[in-house]
PDB file of C-alpha atoms in Angstrom:
ATOM      1  CA  UNK A   1      41.423 105.471  52.892  1.00 71.00           C
ATOM      2  CA  UNK A   2      38.013 104.035  53.743  1.00 88.00           C
ATOM      3  CA  UNK A   3      35.167 103.318  51.371  1.00 89.00           C
ATOM      4  CA  UNK A   4      31.462 102.621  51.712  1.00 92.00           C
ATOM      5  CA  UNK A   5      29.809 100.404  49.130  1.00 91.00           C
ATOM      6  CA  UNK A   6      26.351 101.205  47.753  1.00 89.00           C
ATOM      7  CA  UNK A   7      24.134  98.231  48.660  1.00 90.00           C
ATOM      8  CA  UNK A   8      22.188  98.559  45.383  1.00 87.00           C
ATOM      9  CA  UNK A   9      24.793  99.047  42.664  1.00 91.00           C
ATOM     10  CA  UNK A  10      28.144  98.257  44.302  1.00 89.00           C
ATOM     11  CA  UNK A  11      29.502 101.761  43.698  1.00 90.00           C
ATOM     12  CA  UNK A  12      32.156 102.839  46.179  1.00 94.00           C
ATOM     13  CA  UNK A  13      32.084 106.150  48.008  1.00 96.00           C
ATOM     14  CA  UNK A  14      35.137 107.698  49.643  1.00 96.00           C
ATOM     15  CA  UNK A  15      35.027 108.200  53.433  1.00 96.00           C
ATOM     16  CA  UNK A  16      37.242 110.651  55.313  1.00 95.00           C
ATOM     17  CA  UNK A  17      37.495 111.513  58.979  1.00 94.00           C
ATOM     18  CA  UNK A  18      36.327 115.019  59.751  1.00 95.00           C
ATOM     19  CA  UNK A  19      39.162 117.519  60.088  1.00 95.00           C
ATOM     20  CA  UNK A  20      39.707 121.270  59.871  1.00 95.00           C
ATOM     21  CA  UNK A  21      40.208 121.094  56.109  1.00 96.00           C
ATOM     22  CA  UNK A  22      36.966 119.246  55.269  1.00 95.00           C
ATOM     23  CA  UNK A  23      34.563 120.144  58.092  1.00 95.00           C
ATOM     24  CA  UNK A  24      32.737 122.654  55.898  1.00 95.00           C
ATOM     25  CA  UNK A  25      31.740 119.738  53.652  1.00 97.00           C
ATOM     26  CA  UNK A  26      29.945 118.172  56.630  1.00 96.00           C
ATOM     27  CA  UNK A  27      28.406 121.547  57.443  1.00 96.00           C
ATOM     28  CA  UNK A  28      27.121 121.783  53.837  1.00 96.00           C
ATOM     29  CA  UNK A  29      25.469 118.331  53.935  1.00 98.00           C
ATOM     30  CA  UNK A  30      23.912 119.067  57.338  1.00 96.00           C
ATOM     31  CA  UNK A  31      22.543 122.411  56.118  1.00 95.00           C
ATOM     32  CA  UNK A  32      20.919 120.731  53.110  1.00 96.00           C
ATOM     33  CA  UNK A  33      19.448 117.771  55.018  1.00 95.00           C
ATOM     34  CA  UNK A  34      18.660 118.789  58.588  1.00 92.00           C
ATOM     35  CA  UNK A  35      15.752 121.027  59.622  1.00 87.00           C
ATOM     36  CA  UNK A  36      17.972 122.598  62.290  1.00 84.00           C
ATOM     37  CA  UNK A  37      20.909 124.693  61.060  1.00 84.00           C
ATOM     38  CA  UNK A  38      24.065 124.416  63.171  1.00 83.00           C
ATOM     39  CA  UNK A  39      25.836 127.712  62.415  1.00 80.00           C
ATOM     40  CA  UNK A  40      27.823 127.663  65.630  1.00 82.00           C
ATOM     41  CA  UNK A  41      31.486 126.890  64.903  1.00 89.00           C
ATOM     42  CA  UNK A  42      31.765 125.337  68.378  1.00 91.00           C
ATOM     43  CA  UNK A  43      29.570 122.419  67.271  1.00 91.00           C
ATOM     44  CA  UNK A  44      31.774 121.666  64.270  1.00 93.00           C
ATOM     45  CA  UNK A  45      34.977 122.168  66.268  1.00 93.00           C
ATOM     46  CA  UNK A  46      33.748 119.481  68.670  1.00 92.00           C
ATOM     47  CA  UNK A  47      33.189 117.148  65.729  1.00 92.00           C
ATOM     48  CA  UNK A  48      36.764 117.771  64.550  1.00 93.00           C
ATOM     49  CA  UNK A  49      38.113 117.272  68.079  1.00 88.00           C
ATOM     50  CA  UNK A  50      36.526 113.815  68.080  1.00 77.00           C
ATOM     51  CA  UNK A  51      37.398 113.034  64.465  1.00 73.00           C
ATOM     52  CA  UNK A  52      37.589 109.323  65.238  1.00 82.00           C
ATOM     53  CA  UNK A  53      33.801 109.483  65.485  1.00 93.00           C
ATOM     54  CA  UNK A  54      33.041 112.013  62.727  1.00 95.00           C
ATOM     55  CA  UNK A  55      33.131 111.213  59.011  1.00 96.00           C
ATOM     56  CA  UNK A  56      32.266 112.693  55.628  1.00 97.00           C
ATOM     57  CA  UNK A  57      31.281 110.610  52.590  1.00 98.00           C
ATOM     58  CA  UNK A  58      32.141 111.740  49.061  1.00 97.00           C
ATOM     59  CA  UNK A  59      30.923 110.683  45.641  1.00 96.00           C
ATOM     60  CA  UNK A  60      33.716 111.117  43.118  1.00 90.00           C
ATOM     61  CA  UNK A  61      32.328 112.444  39.849  1.00 84.00           C
ATOM     62  CA  UNK A  62      34.506 113.594  36.951  1.00 77.00           C
ATOM     63  CA  UNK A  63      37.542 114.105  39.202  1.00 82.00           C
ATOM     64  CA  UNK A  64      35.421 116.153  41.636  1.00 90.00           C
ATOM     65  CA  UNK A  65      34.548 115.068  45.138  1.00 92.00           C
ATOM     66  CA  UNK A  66      30.982 115.870  46.082  1.00 96.00           C
ATOM     67  CA  UNK A  67      30.053 115.549  49.787  1.00 98.00           C
ATOM     68  CA  UNK A  68      26.939 113.377  50.011  1.00 98.00           C
ATOM     69  CA  UNK A  69      26.723 112.285  53.650  1.00 98.00           C
ATOM     70  CA  UNK A  70      28.295 112.680  57.039  1.00 98.00           C
ATOM     71  CA  UNK A  71      28.133 111.977  60.718  1.00 97.00           C
ATOM     72  CA  UNK A  72      29.342 114.226  63.521  1.00 96.00           C
ATOM     73  CA  UNK A  73      29.839 113.094  67.112  1.00 96.00           C
ATOM     74  CA  UNK A  74      31.322 114.212  70.393  1.00 93.00           C
ATOM     75  CA  UNK A  75      32.279 112.433  73.606  1.00 91.00           C
ATOM     76  CA  UNK A  76      30.800 113.611  76.896  1.00 90.00           C
ATOM     77  CA  UNK A  77      31.601 112.666  80.474  1.00 85.00           C
ATOM     78  CA  UNK A  78      28.746 110.833  82.167  1.00 77.00           C
ATOM     79  CA  UNK A  79      29.776 112.081  85.572  1.00 66.00           C
ATOM     80  CA  UNK A  80      32.804 113.416  87.366  1.00 58.00           C
ATOM     81  CA  UNK A  81      35.157 111.023  89.072  1.00 53.00           C
ATOM     82  CA  UNK A  82      34.429 110.339  92.700  1.00 55.00           C
ATOM     83  CA  UNK A  83      37.152 111.213  95.190  1.00 55.00           C
ATOM     84  CA  UNK A  84      38.111 107.577  95.555  1.00 53.00           C
ATOM     85  CA  UNK A  85      38.589 107.434  91.774  1.00 53.00           C
ATOM     86  CA  UNK A  86      40.991 110.387  91.651  1.00 56.00           C
ATOM     87  CA  UNK A  87      43.915 107.989  91.442  1.00 54.00           C
ATOM     88  CA  UNK A  88      42.655 107.292  87.904  1.00 57.00           C
ATOM     89  CA  UNK A  89      42.637 103.537  88.308  1.00 57.00           C
ATOM     90  CA  UNK A  90      39.033 103.449  87.097  1.00 65.00           C
ATOM     91  CA  UNK A  91      38.054 104.294  83.527  1.00 73.00           C
ATOM     92  CA  UNK A  92      36.315 107.622  82.975  1.00 78.00           C
ATOM     93  CA  UNK A  93      32.728 106.803  81.975  1.00 83.00           C
ATOM     94  CA  UNK A  94      31.818 108.488  78.682  1.00 89.00           C
ATOM     95  CA  UNK A  95      28.811 108.705  76.421  1.00 93.00           C
ATOM     96  CA  UNK A  96      29.026 109.207  72.681  1.00 94.00           C
ATOM     97  CA  UNK A  97      26.617 111.816  71.317  1.00 96.00           C
ATOM     98  CA  UNK A  98      25.733 111.421  67.644  1.00 97.00           C
ATOM     99  CA  UNK A  99      25.092 115.106  66.991  1.00 96.00           C
ATOM    100  CA  UNK A 100      24.300 114.809  63.281  1.00 96.00           C
ATOM    101  CA  UNK A 101      23.810 112.048  60.724  1.00 98.00           C
ATOM    102  CA  UNK A 102      22.930 113.344  57.264  1.00 98.00           C
ATOM    103  CA  UNK A 103      22.572 111.682  53.875  1.00 98.00           C
ATOM    104  CA  UNK A 104      21.510 113.674  50.809  1.00 98.00           C
ATOM    105  CA  UNK A 105      18.088 112.501  49.634  1.00 96.00           C
ATOM    106  CA  UNK A 106      19.406 111.182  46.288  1.00 96.00           C
ATOM    107  CA  UNK A 107      21.689 108.786  48.200  1.00 96.00           C
ATOM    108  CA  UNK A 108      19.268 107.477  50.835  1.00 94.00           C
ATOM    109  CA  UNK A 109      18.364 103.810  50.973  1.00 94.00           C
ATOM    110  CA  UNK A 110      21.833 102.760  49.782  1.00 95.00           C
ATOM    111  CA  UNK A 111      23.228 101.707  53.161  1.00 96.00           C
ATOM    112  CA  UNK A 112      25.345 104.834  53.627  1.00 97.00           C
ATOM    113  CA  UNK A 113      23.801 105.924  56.952  1.00 97.00           C
ATOM    114  CA  UNK A 114      23.986 102.387  58.295  1.00 96.00           C
ATOM    115  CA  UNK A 115      27.631 102.104  57.198  1.00 96.00           C
ATOM    116  CA  UNK A 116      28.475 105.391  58.936  1.00 96.00           C
ATOM    117  CA  UNK A 117      26.942 104.118  62.170  1.00 96.00           C
ATOM    118  CA  UNK A 118      28.995 100.940  61.744  1.00 94.00           C
ATOM    119  CA  UNK A 119      32.194 103.006  61.442  1.00 93.00           C
ATOM    120  CA  UNK A 120      31.336 104.808  64.669  1.00 93.00           C
ATOM    121  CA  UNK A 121      30.613 101.575  66.515  1.00 93.00           C
ATOM    122  CA  UNK A 122      33.900 100.092  65.241  1.00 91.00           C
ATOM    123  CA  UNK A 123      35.809 103.065  66.670  1.00 89.00           C
ATOM    124  CA  UNK A 124      34.584 102.608  70.257  1.00 88.00           C
ATOM    125  CA  UNK A 125      36.983  99.779  71.263  1.00 85.00           C
ATOM    126  CA  UNK A 126      39.830 101.335  69.248  1.00 83.00           C
ATOM    127  CA  UNK A 127      39.359 104.637  71.082  1.00 83.00           C
ATOM    128  CA  UNK A 128      39.342 102.883  74.456  1.00 78.00           C
ATOM    129  CA  UNK A 129      42.547 101.012  73.576  1.00 77.00           C
ATOM    130  CA  UNK A 130      44.231 104.276  72.541  1.00 77.00           C
ATOM    131  CA  UNK A 131      43.269 105.715  75.904  1.00 67.00           C
ATOM    132  CA  UNK A 132      44.863 102.645  77.539  1.00 61.00           C
ATOM    133  CA  UNK A 133      41.490 101.693  78.995  1.00 62.00           C
ATOM    134  CA  UNK A 134      41.339 104.879  81.077  1.00 72.00           C
ATOM    135  CA  UNK A 135      38.166 105.879  79.240  1.00 78.00           C
ATOM    136  CA  UNK A 136      35.097 103.768  78.614  1.00 84.00           C
ATOM    137  CA  UNK A 137      32.163 104.542  76.330  1.00 88.00           C
ATOM    138  CA  UNK A 138      29.107 103.281  78.221  1.00 89.00           C
ATOM    139  CA  UNK A 139      26.474 104.200  75.664  1.00 92.00           C
ATOM    140  CA  UNK A 140      25.684 106.059  72.463  1.00 96.00           C
ATOM    141  CA  UNK A 141      22.827 108.548  72.327  1.00 97.00           C
ATOM    142  CA  UNK A 142      21.184 110.991  69.937  1.00 97.00           C
ATOM    143  CA  UNK A 143      18.188 113.283  69.567  1.00 96.00           C
ATOM    144  CA  UNK A 144      15.575 112.996  66.804  1.00 96.00           C
ATOM    145  CA  UNK A 145      12.534 115.158  66.085  1.00 94.00           C
ATOM    146  CA  UNK A 146       9.433 113.273  67.203  1.00 96.00           C
ATOM    147  CA  UNK A 147       7.915 113.783  63.742  1.00 95.00           C
ATOM    148  CA  UNK A 148      10.876 112.184  61.909  1.00 94.00           C
ATOM    149  CA  UNK A 149       9.450 108.671  61.729  1.00 96.00           C
ATOM    150  CA  UNK A 150      11.952 107.461  59.109  1.00 95.00           C
ATOM    151  CA  UNK A 151      14.928 108.403  61.296  1.00 95.00           C
ATOM    152  CA  UNK A 152      13.325 106.910  64.408  1.00 97.00           C
ATOM    153  CA  UNK A 153      12.686 103.643  62.568  1.00 97.00           C
ATOM    154  CA  UNK A 154      16.260 103.672  61.172  1.00 97.00           C
ATOM    155  CA  UNK A 155      17.813 104.016  64.641  1.00 97.00           C
ATOM    156  CA  UNK A 156      15.451 101.492  66.234  1.00 97.00           C
ATOM    157  CA  UNK A 157      16.387  98.947  63.546  1.00 96.00           C
ATOM    158  CA  UNK A 158      20.020  99.342  64.617  1.00 94.00           C
ATOM    159  CA  UNK A 159      19.087  98.776  68.277  1.00 95.00           C
ATOM    160  CA  UNK A 160      18.464 102.241  69.741  1.00 97.00           C
ATOM    161  CA  UNK A 161      15.511 102.707  72.081  1.00 98.00           C
ATOM    162  CA  UNK A 162      13.554 105.832  72.963  1.00 98.00           C
ATOM    163  CA  UNK A 163      14.241 106.688  76.597  1.00 98.00           C
ATOM    164  CA  UNK A 164      12.855 110.207  76.865  1.00 97.00           C
ATOM    165  CA  UNK A 165      10.864 112.856  75.017  1.00 97.00           C
ATOM    166  CA  UNK A 166      11.849 116.495  75.498  1.00 97.00           C
ATOM    167  CA  UNK A 167       9.292 119.200  74.751  1.00 96.00           C
ATOM    168  CA  UNK A 168      10.439 122.353  72.936  1.00 94.00           C
ATOM    169  CA  UNK A 169      13.999 121.076  72.457  1.00 93.00           C
ATOM    170  CA  UNK A 170      14.492 122.557  68.977  1.00 89.00           C
ATOM    171  CA  UNK A 171      14.116 126.240  68.167  1.00 87.00           C
ATOM    172  CA  UNK A 172      12.864 127.848  64.929  1.00 83.00           C
ATOM    173  CA  UNK A 173      11.314 124.647  63.510  1.00 85.00           C
ATOM    174  CA  UNK A 174       7.714 123.473  63.282  1.00 85.00           C
ATOM    175  CA  UNK A 175       8.052 120.364  65.442  1.00 88.00           C
ATOM    176  CA  UNK A 176      10.184 121.377  68.412  1.00 92.00           C
ATOM    177  CA  UNK A 177       9.938 118.127  70.400  1.00 95.00           C
ATOM    178  CA  UNK A 178      12.615 115.450  70.297  1.00 95.00           C
ATOM    179  CA  UNK A 179      13.063 111.866  71.359  1.00 97.00           C
ATOM    180  CA  UNK A 180      16.291 110.867  73.068  1.00 98.00           C
ATOM    181  CA  UNK A 181      17.391 107.465  71.796  1.00 98.00           C
ATOM    182  CA  UNK A 182      20.147 105.419  73.412  1.00 97.00           C
ATOM    183  CA  UNK A 183      22.105 102.279  72.743  1.00 96.00           C
ATOM    184  CA  UNK A 184      24.017 100.793  75.659  1.00 92.00           C
ATOM    185  CA  UNK A 185      27.563  99.537  75.173  1.00 85.00           C
ATOM    186  CA  UNK A 186      26.542  95.917  75.633  1.00 82.00           C
ATOM    187  CA  UNK A 187      23.965  96.291  72.818  1.00 86.00           C
ATOM    188  CA  UNK A 188      26.243  97.875  70.210  1.00 85.00           C
ATOM    189  CA  UNK A 189      25.963  95.511  67.249  1.00 83.00           C
ATOM    190  CA  UNK A 190      29.160  93.952  65.942  1.00 78.00           C
ATOM    191  CA  UNK A 191      27.817  94.358  62.409  1.00 78.00           C
ATOM    192  CA  UNK A 192      25.343  97.052  61.405  1.00 75.00           C
TER     193      UNK A 192
END
């Protein structure tokens, strides 16, 4: 069982990989925190499918576990294999999409989001080893509303850079534009 330690008071929070039994806890945190509501089960099924990169954080209070944060990711192919690669001697190039990272407002500034990103980064080489080096994560990317300056600053402090701005990306929100931020494999920090 993993734990994240609060950087201010040393309190430990329980961390679990996303699975079919707890994915609604991640959905709950996302619905409270994010301006975009992901009601599509497909999105959450993808997070469960790539559970090595999707986590939920709980605060244990009076023998109750309260979900307070979470991160949901999926792996995507960067391109199809070329014909000469069909013999599968080359690793499949992948990109890791951080679909959601949410921390309830009462728990922000305690290092929880940073610790979740660290867990994801730690999983990249472990995933590649499990795949016997037939898959390779080349970079991590995510989308952030252009108006969300705190989130942009958070990701840039970890090493992400803005590579593109997409107009009208989000639907049914005031600010519909997003920045695409990426972090190449060679720039993934060993400690976040």
